[in-house]
Short mmCIF file of C-alpha atoms in Angstrom, two decimals:
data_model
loop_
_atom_site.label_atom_id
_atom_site.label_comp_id
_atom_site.label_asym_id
_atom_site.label_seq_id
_atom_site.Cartn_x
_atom_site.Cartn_y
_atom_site.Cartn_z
CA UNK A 1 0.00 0.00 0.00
CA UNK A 2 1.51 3.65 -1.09
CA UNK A 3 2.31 5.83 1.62
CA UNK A 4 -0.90 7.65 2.66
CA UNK A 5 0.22 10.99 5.11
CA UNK A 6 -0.15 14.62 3.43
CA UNK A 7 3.29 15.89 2.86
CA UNK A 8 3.15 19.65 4.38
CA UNK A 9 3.67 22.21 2.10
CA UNK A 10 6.79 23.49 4.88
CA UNK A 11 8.36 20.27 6.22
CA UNK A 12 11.53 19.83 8.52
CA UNK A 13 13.87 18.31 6.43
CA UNK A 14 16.99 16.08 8.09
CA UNK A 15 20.18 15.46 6.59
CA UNK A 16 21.38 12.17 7.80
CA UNK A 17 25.22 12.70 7.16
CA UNK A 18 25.61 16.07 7.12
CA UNK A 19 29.40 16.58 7.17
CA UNK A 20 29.88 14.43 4.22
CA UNK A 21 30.61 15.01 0.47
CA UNK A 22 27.28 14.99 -0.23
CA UNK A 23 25.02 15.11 2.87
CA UNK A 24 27.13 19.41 2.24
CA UNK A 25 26.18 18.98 -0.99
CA UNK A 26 22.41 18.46 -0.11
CA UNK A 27 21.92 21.68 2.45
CA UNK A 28 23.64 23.67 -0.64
CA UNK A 29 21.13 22.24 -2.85
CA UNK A 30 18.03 23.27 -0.57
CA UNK A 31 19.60 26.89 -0.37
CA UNK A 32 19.78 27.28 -4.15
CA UNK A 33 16.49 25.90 -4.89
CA UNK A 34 15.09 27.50 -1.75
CA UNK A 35 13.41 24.69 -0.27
CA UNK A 36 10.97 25.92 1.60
CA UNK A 37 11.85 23.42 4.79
CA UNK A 38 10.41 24.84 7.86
CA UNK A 39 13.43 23.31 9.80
CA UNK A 40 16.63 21.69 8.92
CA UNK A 41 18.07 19.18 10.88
CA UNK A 42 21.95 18.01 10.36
CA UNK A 43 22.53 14.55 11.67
CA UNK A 44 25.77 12.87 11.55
CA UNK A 45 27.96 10.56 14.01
CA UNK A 46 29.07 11.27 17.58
CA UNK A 47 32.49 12.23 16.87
CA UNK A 48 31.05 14.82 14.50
CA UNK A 49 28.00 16.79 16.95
CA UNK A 50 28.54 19.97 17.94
CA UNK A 51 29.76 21.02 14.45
CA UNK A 52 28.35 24.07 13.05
CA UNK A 53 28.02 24.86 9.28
CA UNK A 54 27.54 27.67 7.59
CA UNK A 55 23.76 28.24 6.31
CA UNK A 56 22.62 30.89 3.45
CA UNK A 57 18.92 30.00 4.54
CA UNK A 58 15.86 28.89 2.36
CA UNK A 59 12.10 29.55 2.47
CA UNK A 60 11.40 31.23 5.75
CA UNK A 61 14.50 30.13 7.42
CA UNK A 62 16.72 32.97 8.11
CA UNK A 63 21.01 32.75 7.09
CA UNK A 64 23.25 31.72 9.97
CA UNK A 65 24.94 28.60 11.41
CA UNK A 66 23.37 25.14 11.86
CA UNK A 67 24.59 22.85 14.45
CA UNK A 68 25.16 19.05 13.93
CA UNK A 69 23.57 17.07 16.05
CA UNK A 70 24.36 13.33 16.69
CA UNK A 71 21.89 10.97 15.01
CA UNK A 72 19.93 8.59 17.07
CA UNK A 73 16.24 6.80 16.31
CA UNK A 74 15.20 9.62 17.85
CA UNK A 75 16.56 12.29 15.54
CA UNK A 76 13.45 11.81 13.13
CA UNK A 77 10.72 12.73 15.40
CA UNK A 78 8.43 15.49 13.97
CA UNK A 79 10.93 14.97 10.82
CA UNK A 80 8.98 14.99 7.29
CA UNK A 81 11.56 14.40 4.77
CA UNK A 82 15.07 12.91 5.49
CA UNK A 83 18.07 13.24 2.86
CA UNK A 84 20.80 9.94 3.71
CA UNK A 85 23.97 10.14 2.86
CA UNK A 86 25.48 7.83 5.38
CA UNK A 87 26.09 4.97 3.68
CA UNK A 88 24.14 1.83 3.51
CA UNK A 89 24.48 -0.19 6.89
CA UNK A 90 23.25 3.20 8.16
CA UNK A 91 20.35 3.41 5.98
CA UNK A 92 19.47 0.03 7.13
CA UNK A 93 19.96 0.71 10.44
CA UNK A 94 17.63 3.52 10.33
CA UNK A 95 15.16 2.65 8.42
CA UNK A 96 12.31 1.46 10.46
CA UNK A 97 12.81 4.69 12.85
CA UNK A 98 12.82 6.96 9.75
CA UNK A 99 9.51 5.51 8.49
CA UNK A 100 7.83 5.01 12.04
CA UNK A 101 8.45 8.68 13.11
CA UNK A 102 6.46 9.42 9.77
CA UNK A 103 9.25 10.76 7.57
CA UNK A 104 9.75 9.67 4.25
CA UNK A 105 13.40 8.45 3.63
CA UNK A 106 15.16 9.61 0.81
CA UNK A 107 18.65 7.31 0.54
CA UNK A 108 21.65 8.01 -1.64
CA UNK A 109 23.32 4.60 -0.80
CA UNK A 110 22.37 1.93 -2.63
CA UNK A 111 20.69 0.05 0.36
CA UNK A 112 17.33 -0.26 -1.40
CA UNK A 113 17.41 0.37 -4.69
CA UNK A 114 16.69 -2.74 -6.44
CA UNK A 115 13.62 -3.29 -3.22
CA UNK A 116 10.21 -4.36 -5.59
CA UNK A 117 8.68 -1.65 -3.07
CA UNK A 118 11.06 0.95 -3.36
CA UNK A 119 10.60 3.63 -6.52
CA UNK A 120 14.11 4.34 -7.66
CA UNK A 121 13.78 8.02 -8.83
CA UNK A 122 15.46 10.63 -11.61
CA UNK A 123 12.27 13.53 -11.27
CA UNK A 124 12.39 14.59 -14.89
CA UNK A 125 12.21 10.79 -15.90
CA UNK A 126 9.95 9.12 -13.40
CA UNK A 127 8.53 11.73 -10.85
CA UNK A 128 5.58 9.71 -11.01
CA UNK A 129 7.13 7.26 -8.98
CA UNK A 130 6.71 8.83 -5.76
CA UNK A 131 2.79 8.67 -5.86
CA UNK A 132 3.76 4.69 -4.64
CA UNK A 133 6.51 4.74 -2.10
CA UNK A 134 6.17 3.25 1.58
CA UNK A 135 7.83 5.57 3.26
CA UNK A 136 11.20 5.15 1.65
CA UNK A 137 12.43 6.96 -2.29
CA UNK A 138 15.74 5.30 -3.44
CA UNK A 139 18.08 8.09 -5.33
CA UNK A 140 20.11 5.91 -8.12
CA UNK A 141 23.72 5.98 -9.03
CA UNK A 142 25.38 8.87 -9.80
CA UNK A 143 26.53 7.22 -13.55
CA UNK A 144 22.82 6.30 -13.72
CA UNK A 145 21.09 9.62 -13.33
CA UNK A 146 23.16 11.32 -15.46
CA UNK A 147 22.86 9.20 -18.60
CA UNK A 148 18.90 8.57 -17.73
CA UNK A 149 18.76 12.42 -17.66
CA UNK A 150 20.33 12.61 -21.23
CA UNK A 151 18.63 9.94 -23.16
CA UNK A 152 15.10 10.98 -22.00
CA UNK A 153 14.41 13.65 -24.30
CA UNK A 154 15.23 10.84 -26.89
CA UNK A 155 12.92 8.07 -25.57
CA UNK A 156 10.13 10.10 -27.24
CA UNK A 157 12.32 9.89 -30.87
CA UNK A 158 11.83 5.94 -30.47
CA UNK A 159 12.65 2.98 -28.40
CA UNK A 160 16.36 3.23 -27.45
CA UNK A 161 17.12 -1.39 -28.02
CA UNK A 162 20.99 -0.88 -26.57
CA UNK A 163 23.03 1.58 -24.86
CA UNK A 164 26.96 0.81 -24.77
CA UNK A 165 28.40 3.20 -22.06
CA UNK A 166 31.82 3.65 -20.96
CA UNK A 167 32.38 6.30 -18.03
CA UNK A 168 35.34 8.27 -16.57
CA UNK A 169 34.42 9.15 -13.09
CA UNK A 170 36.10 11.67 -11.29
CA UNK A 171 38.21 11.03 -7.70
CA UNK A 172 35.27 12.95 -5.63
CA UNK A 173 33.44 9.56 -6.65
CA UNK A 174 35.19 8.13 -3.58
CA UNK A 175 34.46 11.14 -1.38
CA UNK A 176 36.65 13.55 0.04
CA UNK A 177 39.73 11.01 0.00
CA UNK A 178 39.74 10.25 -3.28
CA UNK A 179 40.60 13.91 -4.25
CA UNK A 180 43.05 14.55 -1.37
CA UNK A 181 45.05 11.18 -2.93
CA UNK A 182 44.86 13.39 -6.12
CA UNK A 183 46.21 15.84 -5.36
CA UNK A 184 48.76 14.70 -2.92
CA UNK A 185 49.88 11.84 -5.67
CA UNK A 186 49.91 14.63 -8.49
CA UNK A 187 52.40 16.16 -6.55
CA UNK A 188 54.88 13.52 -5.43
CA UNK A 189 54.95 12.17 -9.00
CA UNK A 190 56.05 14.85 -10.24
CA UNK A 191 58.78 15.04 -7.75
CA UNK A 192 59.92 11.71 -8.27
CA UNK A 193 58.50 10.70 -4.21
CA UNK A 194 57.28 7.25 -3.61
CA UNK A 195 53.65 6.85 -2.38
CA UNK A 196 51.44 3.97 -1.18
CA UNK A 197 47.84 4.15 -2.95
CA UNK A 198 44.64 3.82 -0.08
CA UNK A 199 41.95 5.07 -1.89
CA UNK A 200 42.02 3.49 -4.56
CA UNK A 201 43.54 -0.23 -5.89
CA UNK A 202 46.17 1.32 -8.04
CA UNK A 203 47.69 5.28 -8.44
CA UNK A 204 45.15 7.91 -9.91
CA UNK A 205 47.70 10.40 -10.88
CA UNK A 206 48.20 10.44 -14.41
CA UNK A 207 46.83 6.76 -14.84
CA UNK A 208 42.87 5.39 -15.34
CA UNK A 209 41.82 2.13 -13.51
CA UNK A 210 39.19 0.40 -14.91
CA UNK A 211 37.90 -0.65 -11.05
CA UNK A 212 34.75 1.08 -9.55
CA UNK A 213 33.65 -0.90 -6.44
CA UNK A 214 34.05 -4.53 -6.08
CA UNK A 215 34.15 -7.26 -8.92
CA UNK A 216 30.98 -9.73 -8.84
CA UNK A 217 31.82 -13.05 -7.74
CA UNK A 218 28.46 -14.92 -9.06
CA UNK A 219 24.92 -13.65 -8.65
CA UNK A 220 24.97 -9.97 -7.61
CA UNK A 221 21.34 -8.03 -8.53
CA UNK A 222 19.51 -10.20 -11.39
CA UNK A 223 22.16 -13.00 -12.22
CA UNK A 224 24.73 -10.61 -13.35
CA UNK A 225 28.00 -12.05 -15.16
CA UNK A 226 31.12 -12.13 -13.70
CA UNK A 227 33.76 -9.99 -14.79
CA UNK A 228 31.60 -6.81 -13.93
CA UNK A 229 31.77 -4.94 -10.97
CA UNK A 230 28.87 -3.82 -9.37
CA UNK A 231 29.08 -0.25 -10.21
CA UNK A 232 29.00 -1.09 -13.72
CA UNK A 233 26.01 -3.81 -12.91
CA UNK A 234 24.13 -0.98 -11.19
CA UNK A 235 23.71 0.70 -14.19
CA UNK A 236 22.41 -2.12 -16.02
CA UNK A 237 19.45 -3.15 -13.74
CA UNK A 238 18.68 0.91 -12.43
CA UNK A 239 18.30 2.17 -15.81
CA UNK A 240 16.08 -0.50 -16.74
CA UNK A 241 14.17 -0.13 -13.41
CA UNK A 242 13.75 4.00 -13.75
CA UNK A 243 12.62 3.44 -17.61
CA UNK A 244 10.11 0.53 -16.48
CA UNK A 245 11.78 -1.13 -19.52
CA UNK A 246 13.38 -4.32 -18.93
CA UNK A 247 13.94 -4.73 -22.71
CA UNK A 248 16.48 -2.13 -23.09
CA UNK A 249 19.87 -3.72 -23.42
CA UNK A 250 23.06 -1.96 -21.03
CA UNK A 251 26.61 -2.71 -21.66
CA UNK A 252 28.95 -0.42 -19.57
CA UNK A 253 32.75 -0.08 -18.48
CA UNK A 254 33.82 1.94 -15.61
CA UNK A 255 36.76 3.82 -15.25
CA UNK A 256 37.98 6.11 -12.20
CA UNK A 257 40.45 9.03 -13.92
CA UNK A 258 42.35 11.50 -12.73
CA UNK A 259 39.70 14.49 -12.61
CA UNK A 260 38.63 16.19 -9.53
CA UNK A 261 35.17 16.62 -9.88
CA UNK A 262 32.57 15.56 -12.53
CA UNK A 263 31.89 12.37 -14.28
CA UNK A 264 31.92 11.98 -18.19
CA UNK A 265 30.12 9.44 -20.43
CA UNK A 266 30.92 8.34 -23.65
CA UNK A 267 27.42 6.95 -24.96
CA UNK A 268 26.48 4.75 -28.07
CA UNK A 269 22.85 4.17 -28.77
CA UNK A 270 20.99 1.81 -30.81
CA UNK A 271 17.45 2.72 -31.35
CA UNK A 272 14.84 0.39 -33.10
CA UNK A 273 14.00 3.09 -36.07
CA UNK A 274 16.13 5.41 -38.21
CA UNK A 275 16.82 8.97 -36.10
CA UNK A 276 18.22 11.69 -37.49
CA UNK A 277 21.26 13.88 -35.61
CA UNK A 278 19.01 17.05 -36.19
CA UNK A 279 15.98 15.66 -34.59
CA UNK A 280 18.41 14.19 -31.66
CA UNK A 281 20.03 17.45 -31.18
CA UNK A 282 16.98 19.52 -31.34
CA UNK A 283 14.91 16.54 -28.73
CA UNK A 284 18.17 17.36 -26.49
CA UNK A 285 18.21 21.22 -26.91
CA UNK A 286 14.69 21.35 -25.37
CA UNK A 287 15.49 18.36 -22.76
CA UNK A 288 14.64 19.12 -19.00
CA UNK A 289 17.65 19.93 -17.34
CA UNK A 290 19.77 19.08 -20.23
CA UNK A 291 22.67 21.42 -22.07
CA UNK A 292 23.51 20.85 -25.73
CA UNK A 293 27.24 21.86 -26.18
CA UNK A 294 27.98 20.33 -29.58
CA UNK A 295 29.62 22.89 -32.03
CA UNK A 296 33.05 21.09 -32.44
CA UNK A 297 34.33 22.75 -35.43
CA UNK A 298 34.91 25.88 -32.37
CA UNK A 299 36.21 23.18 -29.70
CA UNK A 300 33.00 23.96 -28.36
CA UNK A 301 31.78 20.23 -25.94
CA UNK A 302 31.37 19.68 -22.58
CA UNK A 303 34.37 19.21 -19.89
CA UNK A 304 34.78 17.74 -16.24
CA UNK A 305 36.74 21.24 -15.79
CA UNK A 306 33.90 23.14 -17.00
CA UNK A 307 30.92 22.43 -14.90
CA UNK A 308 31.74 21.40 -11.57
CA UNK A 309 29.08 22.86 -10.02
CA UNK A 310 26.82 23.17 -12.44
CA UNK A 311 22.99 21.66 -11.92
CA UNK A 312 22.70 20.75 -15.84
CA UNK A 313 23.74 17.72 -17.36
CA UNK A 314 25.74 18.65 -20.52
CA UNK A 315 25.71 16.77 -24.04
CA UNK A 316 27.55 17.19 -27.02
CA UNK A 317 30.06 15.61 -29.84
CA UNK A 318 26.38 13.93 -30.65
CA UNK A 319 27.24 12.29 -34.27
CA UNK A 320 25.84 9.11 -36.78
CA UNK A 321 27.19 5.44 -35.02
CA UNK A 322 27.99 4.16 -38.33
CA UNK A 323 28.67 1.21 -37.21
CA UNK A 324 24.46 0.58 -36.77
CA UNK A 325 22.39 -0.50 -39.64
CA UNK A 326 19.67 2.23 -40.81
CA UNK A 327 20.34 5.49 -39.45
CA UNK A 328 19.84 3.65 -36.03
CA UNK A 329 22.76 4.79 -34.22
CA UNK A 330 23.72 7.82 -32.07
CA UNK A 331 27.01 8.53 -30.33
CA UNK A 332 27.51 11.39 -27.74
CA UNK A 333 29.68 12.75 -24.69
CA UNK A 334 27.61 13.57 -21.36
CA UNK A 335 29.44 15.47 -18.20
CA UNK A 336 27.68 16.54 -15.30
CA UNK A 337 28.72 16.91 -11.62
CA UNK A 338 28.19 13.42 -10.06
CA UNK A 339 28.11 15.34 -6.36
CA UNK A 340 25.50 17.24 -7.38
CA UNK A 341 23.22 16.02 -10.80
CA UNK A 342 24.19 12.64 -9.82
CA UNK A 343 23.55 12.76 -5.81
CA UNK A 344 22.45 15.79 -3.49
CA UNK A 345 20.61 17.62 -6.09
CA UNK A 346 18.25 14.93 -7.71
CA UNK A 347 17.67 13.84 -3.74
CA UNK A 348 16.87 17.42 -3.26
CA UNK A 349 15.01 17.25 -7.03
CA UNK A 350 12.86 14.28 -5.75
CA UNK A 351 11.92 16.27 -2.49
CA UNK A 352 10.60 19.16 -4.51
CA UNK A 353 8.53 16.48 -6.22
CA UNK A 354 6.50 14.95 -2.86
CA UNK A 355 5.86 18.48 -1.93
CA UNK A 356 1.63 19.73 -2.41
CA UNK A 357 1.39 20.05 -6.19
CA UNK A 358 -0.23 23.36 -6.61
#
């Protein structure tokens, strides 16, 4: 049964990891949209209460400092909406006192979102969704959303059969490590130091490791084949979850690269009529949330170094795959900030969409 309680038209919103990458990410995301929360509460661990952050403010709430506080079952009481970031043990862990204190959990980890009763959400694809949650909205991957946000203006050209994806995800992918090893490795190669790699399985200065997450040993999420890992599995089985299309084939590679900030997609699509480039360019120009930068004979594409930051998810070097029969092929290059587009802000996006529909 779909959750039944009236979402107020002011909630208090909680941010369950607050100090994090993202869970930052998120109360940035509610200033710039100006959520109109009628309280935020930041939760995060023990070690981490008493920390105040900086707030610009949003709907009635006035600029000024917020105080973490440490989050316990009781945290969510009188809560309506509650952005995770904490990982999924904590997710799990909190679940049950999320949902029985009334809130409606909104979870970046991937905890629950393969769960039959758990919509798995990108608004400007499926922001019908929420109309049948139980208390709990699932935000997908940050690889997923981005290339889900880019191919829908194109689902309405025809039926997109096959999408062959390779990405090159940036070091904040692993959180705030990831960047510090970055930089700090960027530095001691260059002046010949020795370093031992934590973050990651191999060195990410100047180098590309083809090794996101962990590689699946046997069944992982729908009988998926060895030799993936599951970050690259994750897009197969959430994209055809957020479509409601179990038809349309996935074939990614994932690569971590040494960017700070933003992922990039190189995407080849196979759709089951002739398309032309003009009508994909023009279906992407007028996309929801989407930024056509495709004028290469002026350099002109989109960059990792370009839009961190940004809230759009950019698309360009869109050209004929002539390697498809019939005009049936696409190729294209999609960046967007994975902290944001692919995390905080499409939690924050999916908010927006349980609030009173005026």
């Amino acid at each position: 049964m779909a959750w039944t309680k009236e979402m107020p038209a002011n909630p208090v919103v909680a941010i369950a990891g607050a100090t994090g990458a993202v869970g930052r990410e998120m109360l940035k995301c509610l200033e710039q949209v100006n959520f109109p929360a009628k309280e935020i509460r930041l939760l995060a661990s023990a070690r981490s209460a008493g920390q105040t952050v900086p707030f610009a403010g949003c709907g009635d709430l006035p600029a000024g400092e917020l105080t973490v506080q440490e989050m316990t079952e009781e945290s969510f009481q009188g809560v309506d909406i509650a952005l995770f970031s904490a990982g999924a043990g904590v997710s799990k862990k909190f679940r049950q006192a999320v949902v029985d204190a009334g809130a409606v959990m909104i979870d970046n980890s991937s905890a629950f979102r393969m769960d039959k009763d758990v919509p798995l959400i990108v608004p400007e694809v499926n922001a019908e969704d929420v109309a049948w949650h139980n208390g709990v909205i699932a935000n997908p991957n940050c690889t997923t959303i981005q290339m889900v946000v880019a191919l829908e203006p194109l689902r309405a050209l025809g039926h997109i059969d096959r999408i062959i994806v390779s990405s090159y995800q940036s070091a904040s992918g692993a959180g705030a490590k990831g960047m510090a090893e970055l930089e700090d490795q960027a530095g001691k190669v260059l002046a010949g130091e020795d370093f031992e790699p934590s973050a990651f399985a191999h060195q990410i200065a100047f180098n590309c490791i083809p090794h996101i997450d962990v590689f699946i040993d046997g069944d992982y999420l729908n009988d998926a084949p060895e030799g993936y890992t599951k970050e690259e599995w994750k897009m197969v089985v959430e994209t055809k979850k957020i479509f409601h299309d179990d038809t349309v084939q996935v074939a990614p590679t994932c690569v971590r690269v040494p960017v700070l900030r933003c992922h990039s997609e190189s995407i080849n699509l196979e759709f089951d009529r002739p398309v032309s480039i003009e009508a994909v360019k023009e279906a992407l120009a007028n996309g929801k949330n989407v930024v056509l930068e495709d004028d290469p004979a002026n350099n002109v594409y989109p960059m990792p170094a370009l839009h961190a930051g940004s809230f759009d998810t950019f698309v360009g070097r869109v050209r004929r795959d002539a390697t498809v029969a019939d005009d049936r092929g696409v190729a294209m290059w999609v960046v967007a900030d994975q902290l944001l587009r692919g995390a905080a802000l499409n939690a924050v996006y999916i908010a927006q969409a349980l609030l009173p529909q005026a």
